PDB file of C-alpha atoms in Angstrom:
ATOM      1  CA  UNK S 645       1.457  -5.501  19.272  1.00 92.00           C
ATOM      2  CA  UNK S 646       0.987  -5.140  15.493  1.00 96.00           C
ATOM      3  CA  UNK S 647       1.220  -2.051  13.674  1.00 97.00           C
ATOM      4  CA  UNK S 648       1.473  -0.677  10.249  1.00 98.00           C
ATOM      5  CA  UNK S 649       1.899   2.758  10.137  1.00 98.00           C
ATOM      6  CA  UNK S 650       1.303   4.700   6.524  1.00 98.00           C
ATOM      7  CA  UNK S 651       2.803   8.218   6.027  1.00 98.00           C
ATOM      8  CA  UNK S 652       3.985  10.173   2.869  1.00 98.00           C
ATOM      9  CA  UNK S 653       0.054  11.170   1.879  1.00 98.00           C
ATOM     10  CA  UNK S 654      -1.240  14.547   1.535  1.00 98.00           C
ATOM     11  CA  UNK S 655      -2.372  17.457  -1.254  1.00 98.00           C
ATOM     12  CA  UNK S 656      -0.649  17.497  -5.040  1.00 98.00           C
ATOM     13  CA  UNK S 657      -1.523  18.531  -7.900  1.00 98.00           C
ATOM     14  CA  UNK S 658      -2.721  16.671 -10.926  1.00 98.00           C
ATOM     15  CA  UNK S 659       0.335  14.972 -12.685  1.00 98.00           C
ATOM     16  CA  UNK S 660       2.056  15.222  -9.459  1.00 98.00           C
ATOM     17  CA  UNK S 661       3.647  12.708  -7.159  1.00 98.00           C
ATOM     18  CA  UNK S 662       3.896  11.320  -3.655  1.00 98.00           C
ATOM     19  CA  UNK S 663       5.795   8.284  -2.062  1.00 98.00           C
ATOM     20  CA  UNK S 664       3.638   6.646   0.740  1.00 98.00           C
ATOM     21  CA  UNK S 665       5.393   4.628   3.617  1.00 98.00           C
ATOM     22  CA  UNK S 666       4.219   2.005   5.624  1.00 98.00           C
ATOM     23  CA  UNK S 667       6.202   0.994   8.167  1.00 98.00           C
ATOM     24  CA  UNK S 668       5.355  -2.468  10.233  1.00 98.00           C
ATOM     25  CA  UNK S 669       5.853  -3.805  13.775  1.00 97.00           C
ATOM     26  CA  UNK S 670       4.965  -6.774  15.871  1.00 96.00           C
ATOM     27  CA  UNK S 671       5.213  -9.324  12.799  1.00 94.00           C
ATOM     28  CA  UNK S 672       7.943 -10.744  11.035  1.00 94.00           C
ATOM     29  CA  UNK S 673       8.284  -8.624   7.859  1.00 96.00           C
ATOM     30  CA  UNK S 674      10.323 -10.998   5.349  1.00 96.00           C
ATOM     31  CA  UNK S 675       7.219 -13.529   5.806  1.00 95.00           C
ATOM     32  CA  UNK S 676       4.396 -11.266   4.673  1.00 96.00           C
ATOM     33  CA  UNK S 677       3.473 -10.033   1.394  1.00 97.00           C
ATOM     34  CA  UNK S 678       2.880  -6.537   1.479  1.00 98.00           C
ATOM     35  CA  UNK S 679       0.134  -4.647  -0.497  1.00 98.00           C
ATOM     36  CA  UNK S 680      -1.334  -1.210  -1.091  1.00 98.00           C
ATOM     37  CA  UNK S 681      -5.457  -0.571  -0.920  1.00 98.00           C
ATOM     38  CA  UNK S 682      -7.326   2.294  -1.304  1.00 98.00           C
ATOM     39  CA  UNK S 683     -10.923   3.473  -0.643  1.00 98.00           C
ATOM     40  CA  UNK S 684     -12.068   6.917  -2.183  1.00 97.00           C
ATOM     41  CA  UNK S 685     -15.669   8.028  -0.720  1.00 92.00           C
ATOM     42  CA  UNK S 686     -18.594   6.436  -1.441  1.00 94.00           C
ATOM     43  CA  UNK S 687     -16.382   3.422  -2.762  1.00 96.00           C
ATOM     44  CA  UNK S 688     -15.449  -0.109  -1.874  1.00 97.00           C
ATOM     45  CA  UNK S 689     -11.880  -0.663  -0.879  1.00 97.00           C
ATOM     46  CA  UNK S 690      -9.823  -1.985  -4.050  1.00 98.00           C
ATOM     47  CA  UNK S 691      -6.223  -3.027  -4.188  1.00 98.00           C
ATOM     48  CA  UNK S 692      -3.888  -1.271  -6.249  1.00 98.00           C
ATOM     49  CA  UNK S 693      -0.475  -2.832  -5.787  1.00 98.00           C
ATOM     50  CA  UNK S 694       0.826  -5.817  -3.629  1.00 98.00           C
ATOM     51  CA  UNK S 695       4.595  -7.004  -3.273  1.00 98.00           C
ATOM     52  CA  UNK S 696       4.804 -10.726  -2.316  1.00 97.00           C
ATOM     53  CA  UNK S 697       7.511 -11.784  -0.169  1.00 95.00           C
ATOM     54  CA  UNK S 698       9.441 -13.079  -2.917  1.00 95.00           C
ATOM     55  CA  UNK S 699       9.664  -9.748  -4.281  1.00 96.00           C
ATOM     56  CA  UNK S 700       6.709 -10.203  -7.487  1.00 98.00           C
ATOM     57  CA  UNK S 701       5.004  -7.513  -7.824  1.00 98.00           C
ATOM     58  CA  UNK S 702       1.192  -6.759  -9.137  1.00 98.00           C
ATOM     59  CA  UNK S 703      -0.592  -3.622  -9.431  1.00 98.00           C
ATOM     60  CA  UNK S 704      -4.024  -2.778 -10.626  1.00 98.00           C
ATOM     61  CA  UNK S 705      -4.272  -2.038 -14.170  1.00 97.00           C
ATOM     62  CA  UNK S 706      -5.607   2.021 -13.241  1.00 96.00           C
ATOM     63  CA  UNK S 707      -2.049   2.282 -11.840  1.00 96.00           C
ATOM     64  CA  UNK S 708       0.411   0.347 -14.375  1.00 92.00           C
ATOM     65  CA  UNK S 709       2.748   2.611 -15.436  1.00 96.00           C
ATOM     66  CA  UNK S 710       2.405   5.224 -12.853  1.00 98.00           C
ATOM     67  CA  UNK S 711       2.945   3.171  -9.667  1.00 98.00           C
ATOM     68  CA  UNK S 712       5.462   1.235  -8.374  1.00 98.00           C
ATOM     69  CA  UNK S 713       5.342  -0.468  -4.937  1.00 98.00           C
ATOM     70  CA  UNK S 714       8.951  -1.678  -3.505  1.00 98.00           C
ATOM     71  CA  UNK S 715      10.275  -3.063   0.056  1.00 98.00           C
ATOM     72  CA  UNK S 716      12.736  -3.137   2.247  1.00 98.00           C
ATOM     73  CA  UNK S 717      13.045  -6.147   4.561  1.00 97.00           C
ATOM     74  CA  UNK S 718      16.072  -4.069   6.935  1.00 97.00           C
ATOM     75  CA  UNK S 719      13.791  -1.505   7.467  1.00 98.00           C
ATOM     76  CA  UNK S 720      10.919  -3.274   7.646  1.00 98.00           C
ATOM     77  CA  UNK S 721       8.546  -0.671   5.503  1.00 98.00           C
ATOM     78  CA  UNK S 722       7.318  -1.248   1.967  1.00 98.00           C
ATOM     79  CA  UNK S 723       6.428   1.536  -0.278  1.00 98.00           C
ATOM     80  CA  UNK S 724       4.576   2.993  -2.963  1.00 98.00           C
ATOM     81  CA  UNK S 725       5.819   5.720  -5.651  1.00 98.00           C
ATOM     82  CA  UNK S 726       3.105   7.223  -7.052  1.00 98.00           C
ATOM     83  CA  UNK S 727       3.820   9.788 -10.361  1.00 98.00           C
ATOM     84  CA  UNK S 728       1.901  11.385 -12.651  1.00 98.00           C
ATOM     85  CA  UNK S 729      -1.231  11.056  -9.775  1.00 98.00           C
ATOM     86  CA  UNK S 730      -4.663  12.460 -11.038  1.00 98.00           C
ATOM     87  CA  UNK S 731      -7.784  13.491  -9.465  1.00 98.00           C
ATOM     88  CA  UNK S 732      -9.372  10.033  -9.540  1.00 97.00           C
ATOM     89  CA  UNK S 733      -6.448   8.542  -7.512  1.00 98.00           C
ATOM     90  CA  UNK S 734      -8.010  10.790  -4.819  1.00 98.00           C
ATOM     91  CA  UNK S 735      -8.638   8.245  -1.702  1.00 98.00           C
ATOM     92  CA  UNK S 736      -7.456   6.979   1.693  1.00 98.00           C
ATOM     93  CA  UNK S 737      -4.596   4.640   1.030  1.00 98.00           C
ATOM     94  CA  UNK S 738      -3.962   1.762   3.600  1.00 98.00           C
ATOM     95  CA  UNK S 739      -1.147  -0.195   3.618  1.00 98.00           C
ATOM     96  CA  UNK S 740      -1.939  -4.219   4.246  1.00 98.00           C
ATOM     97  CA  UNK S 741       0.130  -7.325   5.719  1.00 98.00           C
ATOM     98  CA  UNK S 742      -0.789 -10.745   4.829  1.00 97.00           C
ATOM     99  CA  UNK S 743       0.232 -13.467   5.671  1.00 94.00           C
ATOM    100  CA  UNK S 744      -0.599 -17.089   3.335  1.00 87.00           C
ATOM    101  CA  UNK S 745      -0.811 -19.717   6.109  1.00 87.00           C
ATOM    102  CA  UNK S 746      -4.142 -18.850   8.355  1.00 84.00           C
ATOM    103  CA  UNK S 747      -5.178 -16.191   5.951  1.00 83.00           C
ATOM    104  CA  UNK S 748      -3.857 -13.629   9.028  1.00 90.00           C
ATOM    105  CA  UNK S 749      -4.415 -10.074   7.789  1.00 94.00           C
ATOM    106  CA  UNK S 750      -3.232  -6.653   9.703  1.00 97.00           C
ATOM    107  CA  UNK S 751      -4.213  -2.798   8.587  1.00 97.00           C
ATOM    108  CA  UNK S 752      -2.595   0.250   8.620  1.00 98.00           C
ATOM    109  CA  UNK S 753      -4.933   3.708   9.811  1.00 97.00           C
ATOM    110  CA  UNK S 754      -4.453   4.881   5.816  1.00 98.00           C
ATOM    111  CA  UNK S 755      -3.135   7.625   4.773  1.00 98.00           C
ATOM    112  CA  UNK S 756      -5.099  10.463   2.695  1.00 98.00           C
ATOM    113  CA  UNK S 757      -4.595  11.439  -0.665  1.00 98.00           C
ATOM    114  CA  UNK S 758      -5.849  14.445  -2.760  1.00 98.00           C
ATOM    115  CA  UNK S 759      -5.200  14.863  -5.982  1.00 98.00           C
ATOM    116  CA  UNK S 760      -6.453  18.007  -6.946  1.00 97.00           C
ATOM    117  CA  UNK S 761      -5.684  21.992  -8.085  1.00 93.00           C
TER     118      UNK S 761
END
């Protein structure tokens, strides 16, 4: 059984900020890059931040500066800090586990976020 479970979301004010968790089981962690989505209503999914499994990081350029997505392979949960959040960050964040070879994909539940005050 695979499963990515987010946590960490919830209601903050504008300039606020939030860490998200996503904690995985069933794959081999150190293997899989490790990324951040969200989807706000009415909206596509987009990604905002992914951690390779070499450690590089990328992020979106709406969150540069702000966000900062880490991971830790003992724990097996990768995360994303998320300061000075406003209302347009507002969105269901789901964490994602990919892995190269097969193009094999797994999805977290998400995790809402509200940005508002």
């Amino acid at each position: 059984q695979v499963q990515l479970v987010e946590s960490g979301g919830g209601l903050v004010q504008p300039g606020g900020s939030l860490r998200l968790s996503c904690a995985a089981s069933g794959i081999i962690f150190s293997i899989y890059n490790m990324g951040w989505y969200r989807q706000a209503p009415g909206k596509q999914r987009e990604l905002v931040a992914v951690v390779t499994r070499d450690g590089t990081t990328n992020y979106a350029d709406f969150v540069k500066g702000r966000f900062t997505i880490s991971r830790d392979n003992a724990k097996n949960t990768v995360y994303l800090q998320m300061n000075g959040l406003k209302p347009e960050d507002t969105a269901v964040y789901y964490c994602n586990a990919h892995w190269p070879y097969y193009s094999r994909n797994y999805w977290g539940q998400g995790t809402q976020v509200i940005v508002s005050s």
